[in-house]
Each structure stands twice: as structure tokens, then as C-alpha cells.
Amino acid sequence: MMEQTLSAISQWAIPFLFFLFLAVGWVRKVPVYEAFIQGASEGFQIAVRIIPYMVAMFVAIKVFRVSGAMDILAWICSPVLNLIGAPPEVLPLAVMRPLSGSSALGLASELIHTYGPDSFIGRLASVMQGTTDTTFFVLTVYFGSVGIRRYRHAVPLGLTADLIGLFVSLYICHLFFR
Amino acid sequence: MLNLIWLIMILGGIAAAAFNGRIDLVTESLFSSANEAVNVCLGLIGLMTLWLGILEVAKQAGFIRFLGRLLRPIVARLFPDVPPDHPAMGSIIMNISANILGLGNAATPFGLKAMDELQKLNPHPDTATDAMCTFLAANTSCIVLVPATIVGIRVAAGSANPSEIVGPTMFVTGFTMFTILLLDYCWRNFFRDKYRRRRK
């Protein structure tokens, strides 16, 4: 039941939003074509802006993996990872995710690229990347902007959100993609 | 922290390669993976362009404000310390709706404005208030409708069904946001008295 609902959402979300945004734009007399072109012109810059992060992460994770260092890390962490059913390949992504969005995107892209977008690891990396946020970055920028030094429970809350996101992603991927 | 992780991955990798006798693989993978990274970014251009274009239409059609109006009754309940007609409330709502729509660039100015307004309600300017913590919890756990960048990466990698992760992502982020706001609510009420007493 849940599987069918979620895959229907996956199929319908993008066409539905396209239709909704364009139709409402038309009704509200937005010059839709000009607006589209205006927004779309930023796409190239964004893709180019992440190149340094992507190169840094692709290189690091590739060296880490071909050298056998990943196997050592996987061996050390295997008791815990086996227990929760997580492939060790996604461990660096889980660690990187709260620290830097673009770096995590680089790691996720490398996993998707290397293991294939339709492999279990590729799908899990896709969901993990989409479901957690760069907690430390957000907290630093937002609290920093008004001079707050004592963050109180914002840090545990943000990190708990990331942990819940990771575990539920893992659960959903096992349920959905295995 | 970032520096440390990156260093561990590369230095640890090279050391392990030397130890395992795989040093010849290091040079080759350094070069090939740098190229792969750029190719992935280039493959991302098409989808990013398309998606940012359609989001701009949504923005100009007033979707942030529209979603904000729908969310107001729920959001107002999450911030009991903020008067409903205070400018902080407006900025918080606009930030959350921009985040839900995936308009990261539009969300940040609203978010900074919200922090600025919340700070005006703060009796201890160096310490975060409950409302600030709730706001940032909502911000970092926000529900995602379409994770466009990752769909773009999947398109670039030649996925047979690039958008199959949209439903699961929406479910997981929705679940996370709900749980975190509930946790925040409990935390606030559980520690409220203790915190106030200590502050006096």
C-alpha cells in the first residue's frame, strides 16, 4: 500500500508541480516564458559553482576506496553497520552530510556514479542526500548573523533530525528498493 | 572538521595504498575521478536549468505567499512566544514555505530576517531563545517536495527511473520534520521551568 503510494508520488510529483506552477502563473498573469528564461539562466552557474566541491570529494573518496582504506573502515564498523543493515560505502556520506552540503553532494554523486543510480547504494545515497540537511552550516550562519553564542538545544535537535533522516532513509530504502 | 575528514580520506587512502601495494592505482584514480566529477557537473546543467526556470515561474506566481497563508495556523502554534502579528512570524512563515518549495536562494534572506526579528524578542542577546531553536529545527528538517539536484545527478548517471526517489524523500523528510517538531515541543515544555529558574 505504502509502496504504491510512494511510487505514485514519485511519478506524479514533477509533472504535477510543472502543471500547477505554470497554470497558476498563467492565471495570475505572470509572463511565464520570460520568468522561466530568467530563472533558468542561473542553472549553468550553479552547476559550475559546485565543480570544486565535486572534484575534491570524487578524488578523496576514490583514493580512499581503491587503496583499501575503505575496507579497513568497513571492517572496523561492520558489527554496527550489519546490525542496522547499512552498506559501509555510505558511511562517509553520513558523516559529511551535516557539515557541508556541496561536499556531501559530491560524495553522493560519486556513489551514484560508481555503483550506478539504480543500485541499492545509489538509491540509498540519493535518498540520504535529499533527506538530511547541513545542520552545522545552517546553525553557524543563522546564529552568527545575530551574534548568538549559546545555541542551547538547537544542536542536539538538528543532529537528531539528521540521524532520524538517515535511519528512516535506510528503512525506506530496504522496504522499497530491495 | 571538514579539513580533517578530507585529510583522513586522502592521506589515509595513500598510506593504505602504499601498505597494500596498490600505489599504482592512486595516480590513475586521482586523475580519472577529477574528470568524472566535472562530467557529472556538466551533466547536471540541463536539469538545473529546467528546474530553476520552473521555480522562478512559481516564485513570480506568488507561491511562497500562497503556501505561507496555508501554513500560518500551524506555524503560529509552534511559536507560542512570538505574537502572531509580530514581523518575526511573517518572516518565519515565508522562510518555511520557500524551503518547502525548494527555493533555497529565496529562503535565506527570509530566514536571516526572521532571526533578526526573533533577536528583538530575546531578553539574553547571546543565548538562543526557544523560538529560535524551534525555527532552526523546522529549517534543517524541512520537508522536501522534489530533491531536484539529486534527480539531476541521477539523470546524468543514466538512471532508468531518475525520479523514483521523490516519493521516499518526501515521506522521510515529512516524517523527520514532524518528529523533530514534536521533540522540540516536548523539550521546551519539559525544560522550561528549569531554564527560567537558572536564568534568574
XYZ file of N, CA, C and O in Angstrom, chain B residues 26-169:
576
model
N 46.597 4.717 -7.217
C 46.298 6.041 -6.671
C 46.373 7.111 -7.752
O 45.432 7.884 -7.945
N 47.498 7.155 -8.473
C 47.663 8.172 -9.511
C 46.542 8.093 -10.534
O 45.921 9.103 -10.871
N 46.277 6.873 -10.975
C 45.258 6.685 -12.004
C 43.899 7.184 -11.509
O 43.191 7.889 -12.219
N 43.561 6.835 -10.251
C 42.223 7.220 -9.800
C 42.139 8.703 -9.460
O 41.067 9.295 -9.581
N 43.266 9.315 -9.049
C 43.260 10.767 -8.840
C 42.817 11.474 -10.113
O 41.936 12.332 -10.101
N 43.450 11.096 -11.223
C 43.170 11.784 -12.493
C 41.786 11.449 -13.016
O 41.032 12.337 -13.401
N 41.444 10.150 -13.028
C 40.166 9.779 -13.642
C 38.986 10.334 -12.837
O 38.007 10.786 -13.429
N 39.109 10.351 -11.499
C 37.938 10.793 -10.741
C 37.742 12.301 -10.842
O 36.604 12.771 -10.806
N 38.834 13.064 -11.007
C 38.677 14.508 -11.211
C 37.871 14.766 -12.480
O 36.970 15.616 -12.509
N 38.182 13.999 -13.519
C 37.438 14.145 -14.765
C 35.983 13.737 -14.628
O 35.087 14.421 -15.120
N 35.765 12.620 -13.936
C 34.388 12.155 -13.743
C 33.564 13.214 -13.022
O 32.411 13.458 -13.370
N 34.173 13.850 -12.000
C 33.449 14.852 -11.221
C 32.965 15.981 -12.123
O 31.808 16.407 -12.044
N 33.838 16.467 -13.000
C 33.453 17.563 -13.886
C 32.361 17.101 -14.848
O 31.392 17.817 -15.102
N 32.474 15.855 -15.331
C 31.445 15.354 -16.238
C 30.080 15.279 -15.568
O 29.061 15.589 -16.196
N 30.064 14.874 -14.293
C 28.790 14.823 -13.576
C 28.187 16.220 -13.483
O 26.999 16.420 -13.729
N 29.049 17.224 -13.163
C 28.537 18.596 -13.067
C 27.990 19.071 -14.399
O 26.941 19.719 -14.450
N 28.692 18.746 -15.477
C 28.212 19.170 -16.795
C 26.877 18.490 -17.104
O 25.976 19.106 -17.670
N 26.758 17.222 -16.700
C 25.512 16.502 -16.942
C 24.348 17.063 -16.145
O 23.181 16.830 -16.457
N 24.685 17.809 -15.104
C 23.669 18.370 -14.217
C 23.071 19.660 -14.768
O 21.965 20.049 -14.391
N 23.792 20.304 -15.691
C 23.381 21.632 -16.169
C 21.947 21.637 -16.702
O 21.153 22.502 -16.353
N 21.620 20.634 -17.537
C 20.307 20.621 -18.169
C 19.183 20.650 -17.157
O 18.299 21.514 -17.201
N 19.238 19.722 -16.199
C 18.132 19.633 -15.256
C 18.072 20.830 -14.316
O 16.988 21.302 -13.972
N 19.265 21.329 -13.902
C 19.269 22.509 -13.031
C 18.637 23.691 -13.741
O 17.865 24.458 -13.150
N 18.963 23.861 -15.014
C 18.417 24.968 -15.790
C 16.896 24.866 -15.869
O 16.174 25.833 -15.599
N 16.424 23.665 -16.202
C 14.982 23.430 -16.309
C 14.282 23.722 -14.982
O 13.290 24.454 -14.921
N 14.840 23.166 -13.906
C 14.157 23.258 -12.614
C 14.169 24.681 -12.067
O 13.166 25.167 -11.555
N 15.306 25.378 -12.205
C 15.358 26.757 -11.711
C 14.421 27.650 -12.515
O 13.837 28.588 -11.983
N 14.255 27.341 -13.789
C 13.318 28.099 -14.619
C 11.899 27.955 -14.104
O 11.183 28.938 -13.899
N 11.510 26.701 -13.838
C 10.122 26.465 -13.412
C 9.894 27.030 -12.006
O 8.810 27.530 -11.699
N 10.936 26.988 -11.154
C 10.789 27.557 -9.811
C 10.617 29.071 -9.863
O 9.900 29.649 -9.048
N 11.268 29.710 -10.829
C 11.116 31.156 -10.964
C 9.675 31.504 -11.331
O 9.123 32.487 -10.833
N 9.064 30.674 -12.186
C 7.652 30.875 -12.516
C 6.819 30.777 -11.236
O 5.954 31.621 -10.968
N 7.111 29.737 -10.418
C 6.364 29.559 -9.165
C 6.536 30.767 -8.257
O 5.587 31.246 -7.637
N 7.764 31.284 -8.209
C 8.053 32.417 -7.345
C 7.260 33.651 -7.792
O 6.613 34.306 -6.987
N 7.315 33.897 -9.118
C 6.614 35.085 -9.622
C 5.102 34.937 -9.523
O 4.377 35.928 -9.467
N 4.609 33.675 -9.517
C 3.168 33.461 -9.382
C 2.713 33.630 -7.935
O 1.531 33.506 -7.643
N 3.657 33.889 -7.029
C 3.295 34.160 -5.644
C 3.081 32.915 -4.801
O 2.309 32.928 -3.842
N 3.776 31.813 -5.152
C 3.559 30.575 -4.422
C 4.072 30.614 -2.982
O 3.528 29.938 -2.117
N 5.129 31.398 -2.747
C 5.664 31.459 -1.386
C 4.601 32.036 -0.447
O 4.310 31.503 0.602
N 3.995 33.143 -0.899
C 2.965 33.806 -0.097
C 1.736 32.911 0.070
O 1.155 32.805 1.150
N 1.374 32.221 -1.035
C 0.193 31.354 -1.027
C 0.366 30.208 -0.020
O -0.489 29.960 0.830
N 1.523 29.535 -0.097
C 1.801 28.436 0.827
C 1.870 28.962 2.255
O 1.404 28.313 3.195
N 2.434 30.165 2.407
C 2.541 30.790 3.720
C 1.181 30.961 4.363
O 1.010 30.721 5.556
N 0.189 31.340 3.541
C -1.144 31.549 4.079
C -1.727 30.222 4.581
O -2.391 30.157 5.590
N -1.446 29.127 3.822
C -1.922 27.807 4.244
C -1.261 27.372 5.554
O -1.877 26.736 6.398
N 0.038 27.712 5.699
C 0.798 27.206 6.836
C 0.602 28.021 8.106
O 0.874 27.542 9.197
N 0.127 29.251 7.969
C 0.106 30.180 9.101
C -0.509 29.592 10.381
O 0.095 29.665 11.450
N -1.726 28.968 10.280
C -2.320 28.446 11.526
C -1.435 27.411 12.221
O -1.354 27.406 13.455
N -0.771 26.549 11.429
C 0.089 25.525 12.041
C 1.321 26.173 12.643
O 1.701 25.905 13.778
N 1.967 27.059 11.852
C 3.231 27.642 12.293
C 3.027 28.498 13.543
O 3.823 28.446 14.474
N 1.935 29.256 13.572
C 1.680 30.134 14.718
C 1.638 29.321 16.004
O 2.089 29.762 17.054
N 1.105 28.093 15.923
C 1.005 27.251 17.097
C 2.379 26.759 17.578
O 2.566 26.455 18.750
N 3.340 26.676 16.654
C 4.675 26.179 17.011
C 5.488 27.234 17.760
O 6.493 26.927 18.383
N 5.079 28.501 17.644
C 5.853 29.584 18.258
C 4.997 30.355 19.259
O 4.587 31.487 18.985
N 4.736 29.750 20.418
C 3.852 30.430 21.384
C 4.464 31.727 21.930
O 3.725 32.606 22.369
N 5.805 31.856 21.869
C 6.441 33.056 22.428
C 6.441 34.238 21.462
O 6.854 35.326 21.824
N 6.047 33.979 20.209
C 6.065 35.056 19.217
C 4.631 35.522 19.003
O 3.776 34.720 18.637
N 4.348 36.819 19.234
C 2.992 37.317 18.978
C 2.627 37.104 17.502
O 3.476 37.325 16.633
N 1.375 36.664 17.225
C 1.007 36.275 15.857
C 1.179 37.394 14.826
O 1.395 37.122 13.650
N 1.078 38.665 15.277
C 1.180 39.755 14.299
C 2.574 40.379 14.288
O 2.814 41.384 13.633
N 3.523 39.764 15.012
C 4.902 40.269 15.038
C 5.574 39.987 13.683
O 5.307 38.962 13.064
N 6.430 40.918 13.195
C 7.081 40.691 11.901
C 7.894 39.390 11.845
O 8.080 38.829 10.755
N 8.374 38.895 13.011
C 9.129 37.637 13.011
C 8.298 36.500 12.432
O 8.788 35.669 11.666
N 7.001 36.471 12.793
C 6.127 35.395 12.337
C 6.048 35.366 10.809
O 6.158 34.307 10.188
N 5.870 36.558 10.203
C 5.805 36.629 8.751
C 7.059 36.071 8.091
O 6.982 35.254 7.166
N 8.232 36.467 8.613
C 9.488 36.013 8.012
C 9.680 34.513 8.199
O 10.161 33.824 7.296
N 9.300 34.003 9.389
C 9.422 32.567 9.644
C 8.583 31.800 8.631
O 9.044 30.835 8.005
N 7.336 32.256 8.446
C 6.423 31.554 7.540
C 6.943 31.593 6.108
O 6.951 30.578 5.404
N 7.425 32.766 5.685
C 7.939 32.881 4.310
C 9.159 31.986 4.125
O 9.332 31.351 3.088
N 10.028 31.923 5.147
C 11.211 31.076 5.057
C 10.815 29.614 4.929
O 11.341 28.889 4.064
N 9.879 29.158 5.752
C 9.493 27.747 5.705
C 8.828 27.421 4.367
O 9.129 26.398 3.749
N 7.945 28.321 3.880
C 7.306 27.979 2.595
C 8.303 27.999 1.450
O 8.222 27.148 0.559
N 9.260 28.933 1.461
C 10.275 28.931 0.394
C 11.105 27.652 0.462
O 11.441 27.053 -0.565
N 11.416 27.202 1.688
C 12.169 25.960 1.847
C 11.406 24.756 1.315
O 11.983 23.882 0.667
N 10.111 24.691 1.607
C 9.304 23.561 1.142
C 9.291 23.514 -0.382
O 9.394 22.463 -0.991
N 9.193 24.700 -1.005
C 9.172 24.740 -2.469
C 10.550 24.466 -3.068
O 10.683 24.321 -4.280
N 11.592 24.407 -2.237
C 12.938 24.152 -2.747
C 13.622 25.418 -3.235
O 14.603 25.357 -3.967
N 13.082 26.590 -2.839
C 13.668 27.863 -3.265
C 14.718 28.305 -2.245
O 14.498 29.262 -1.498
N 15.840 27.592 -2.191
C 16.874 27.870 -1.204
C 17.345 29.316 -1.215
O 17.479 29.951 -0.167
N 17.554 29.852 -2.413
C 18.074 31.210 -2.517
C 17.087 32.251 -2.006
O 17.476 33.280 -1.474
N 15.791 31.968 -2.197
C 14.783 32.906 -1.720
C 14.572 32.734 -0.230
O 14.182 33.670 0.462
N 14.843 31.533 0.288
C 14.558 31.242 1.701
C 15.538 31.942 2.635
O 15.144 32.433 3.690
N 16.815 32.000 2.252
C 17.841 32.514 3.164
C 17.581 33.948 3.636
O 17.640 34.201 4.842
N 17.272 34.925 2.748
C 17.006 36.274 3.250
C 15.850 36.323 4.245
O 15.947 37.015 5.271
N 14.780 35.553 3.992
C 13.670 35.493 4.949
C 14.150 34.921 6.272
O 13.753 35.369 7.344
N 15.011 33.903 6.199
C 15.500 33.251 7.402
C 16.330 34.202 8.246
O 16.161 34.277 9.470
N 17.212 34.965 7.598
C 18.064 35.906 8.337
C 17.215 37.022 8.953
O 17.443 37.450 10.083
N 16.202 37.456 8.180
C 15.280 38.473 8.692
C 14.532 37.933 9.911
O 14.365 38.640 10.918
N 14.110 36.662 9.834
C 13.388 36.042 10.951
C 14.274 36.012 12.201
O 13.817 36.340 13.298
N 15.558 35.647 12.038
C 16.466 35.608 13.181
C 16.617 37.004 13.785
O 16.641 37.182 14.997
N 16.723 37.998 12.897
C 16.866 39.379 13.327
C 15.672 39.814 14.176
O 15.823 40.413 15.244
N 14.466 39.473 13.699
C 13.247 39.842 14.427
C 13.132 39.059 15.738
O 12.710 39.598 16.755
N 13.525 37.769 15.699
C 13.451 36.958 16.919
C 14.417 37.482 17.975
O 14.144 37.427 19.168
N 15.546 38.005 17.492
C 16.544 38.535 18.417
C 15.986 39.748 19.171
O 16.346 39.986 20.316
N 15.086 40.503 18.518
C 14.478 41.660 19.187
C 13.591 41.231 20.351
O 13.328 42.011 21.257
N 13.097 39.963 20.288
C 12.253 39.451 21.376
C 13.085 38.733 22.435
O 12.543 38.143 23.361
N 14.405 38.752 22.259
C 15.283 37.947 23.108
C 15.808 38.754 24.290
O 16.507 39.749 24.097
N 15.491 38.346 25.535
C 15.994 39.093 26.694
C 17.490 38.881 26.953
O 18.119 39.693 27.620
N 18.076 37.770 26.444
C 19.507 37.491 26.657
C 20.191 37.349 25.300
O 20.234 36.252 24.757
N 20.721 38.470 24.774
C 21.142 38.502 23.355
C 22.213 37.497 22.958
O 22.420 37.301 21.763
N 22.926 36.860 23.921
C 23.949 35.907 23.483
C 23.441 34.467 23.538
O 24.152 33.538 23.206
N 22.186 34.285 23.970
C 21.654 32.929 24.146
C 20.439 32.734 23.249
O 19.591 33.619 23.138
N 20.365 31.560 22.619
C 19.241 31.274 21.730
C 17.947 31.155 22.525
O 17.948 30.616 23.623
N 16.854 31.681 21.965
C 15.556 31.524 22.623
C 14.911 30.226 22.144
O 15.351 29.610 21.181
N 13.837 29.816 22.843
C 13.087 28.628 22.423
C 12.614 28.770 20.982
O 12.707 27.842 20.187
N 12.098 29.973 20.667
C 11.557 30.179 19.326
C 12.643 30.005 18.266
O 12.403 29.428 17.206
N 13.861 30.499 18.564
C 14.967 30.346 17.595
C 15.280 28.872 17.372
O 15.498 28.438 16.238
N 15.321 28.101 18.461
C 15.626 26.678 18.333
C 14.550 25.970 17.518
O 14.841 25.157 16.642
N 13.278 26.310 17.790
C 12.191 25.714 17.013
C 12.327 26.077 15.537
O 12.180 25.227 14.660
N 12.624 27.352 15.296
C 12.751 27.813 13.912
C 13.858 27.059 13.178
O 13.669 26.572 12.055
N 15.015 26.918 13.815
C 16.114 26.228 13.135
C 15.852 24.731 13.018
O 16.275 24.105 12.044
N 15.124 24.163 14.000
C 14.762 22.750 13.872
C 13.859 22.556 12.655
O 14.047 21.630 11.858
N 12.883 23.462 12.484
C 11.995 23.375 11.323
C 12.781 23.589 10.042
O 12.563 22.923 9.026
N 13.742 24.515 10.098
C 14.528 24.855 8.917
C 15.406 23.704 8.447
O 15.451 23.382 7.262
N 16.099 23.033 9.395
C 17.025 21.977 8.968
C 16.324 20.654 8.689
O 16.905 19.780 8.067
N 15.086 20.486 9.174
C 14.421 19.201 8.933
C 13.294 19.354 7.914
O 12.433 18.505 7.815
N 13.319 20.459 7.174
C 12.168 20.828 6.350
C 11.808 19.777 5.301
O 12.673 19.164 4.688
N 10.498 19.577 5.107
C 10.010 18.628 4.103
C 10.445 19.078 2.702
O 10.472 20.268 2.409
N 10.824 18.119 1.883
C 11.312 18.407 0.534
C 10.313 17.852 -0.479
O 9.985 16.672 -0.434
N 9.811 18.700 -1.372
C 8.869 18.207 -2.389
C 9.602 17.476 -3.503
O 9.282 16.345 -3.839
N 10.605 18.134 -4.097
C 11.382 17.497 -5.168
C 12.863 17.771 -4.924
O 13.293 18.918 -4.987
N 13.664 16.742 -4.618
C 15.097 16.952 -4.457
C 15.745 17.084 -5.833
O 16.325 16.133 -6.366
N 15.629 18.291 -6.434
C 15.934 18.457 -7.862
C 17.384 18.149 -8.202
O 17.663 17.517 -9.226
N 18.330 18.574 -7.340
C 19.741 18.357 -7.667
C 20.054 16.873 -7.774
O 20.727 16.432 -8.705
N 19.543 16.095 -6.812
C 19.867 14.677 -6.802
C 19.180 13.965 -7.977
O 19.747 13.046 -8.574
N 17.975 14.420 -8.339
C 17.335 13.868 -9.536
C 18.215 14.170 -10.748
O 18.427 13.305 -11.606
N 18.777 15.384 -10.796
C 19.668 15.766 -11.896
C 20.900 14.881 -11.959
O 21.316 14.443 -13.032
N 21.485 14.583 -10.789
C 22.654 13.702 -10.741
C 22.282 12.315 -11.264
O 23.044 11.679 -11.994
N 21.095 11.854 -10.915
C 20.651 10.527 -11.363
C 20.417 10.515 -12.874
O 20.718 9.524 -13.550
N 19.880 11.630 -13.391
C 19.715 11.741 -14.850
C 21.086 11.668 -15.511
O 21.302 10.913 -16.467
N 22.047 12.442 -14.949
C 23.389 12.486 -15.530
C 24.052 11.112 -15.483
O 24.857 10.772 -16.341
N 23.705 10.291 -14.457
C 24.324 8.970 -14.337
C 23.573 7.920 -15.143
O 23.912 6.738 -15.099
N 22.532 8.329 -15.874
C 21.832 7.412 -16.763
C 20.857 6.486 -16.054
O 20.718 5.323 -16.446
N 20.175 6.988 -15.034
C 19.215 6.146 -14.319
C 18.023 5.794 -15.207
O 17.586 6.603 -16.033
N 17.474 4.570 -15.009
C 16.291 4.172 -15.767
C 15.058 4.900 -15.245
O 14.089 5.094 -15.969
N 15.088 5.297 -13.985
C 13.945 5.981 -13.379
C 14.454 7.016 -12.378
O 14.423 6.805 -11.172
N 14.939 8.164 -12.898
C 15.610 9.142 -12.024
C 14.725 9.663 -10.903
O 15.212 10.000 -9.830
N 13.405 9.724 -11.133
C 12.546 10.372 -10.138
C 11.981 9.377 -9.136
O 11.160 9.757 -8.301
N 12.410 8.108 -9.159
C 11.818 7.117 -8.251
C 12.093 7.420 -6.780
O 11.453 6.865 -5.905
N 13.053 8.322 -6.499
C 13.384 8.615 -5.105
C 12.573 9.799 -4.567
O 12.709 10.147 -3.407
N 11.731 10.405 -5.419
C 10.984 11.592 -4.981
C 9.992 11.250 -3.867
O 9.971 11.914 -2.825
N 9.211 10.193 -4.074
C 8.223 9.793 -3.065
C 8.872 9.434 -1.740
O 8.504 9.989 -0.696
N 9.863 8.510 -1.749
C 10.551 8.183 -0.494
C 11.148 9.411 0.196
O 11.029 9.561 1.417
N 11.757 10.330 -0.576
C 12.360 11.518 0.031
C 11.305 12.370 0.709
O 11.485 12.855 1.834
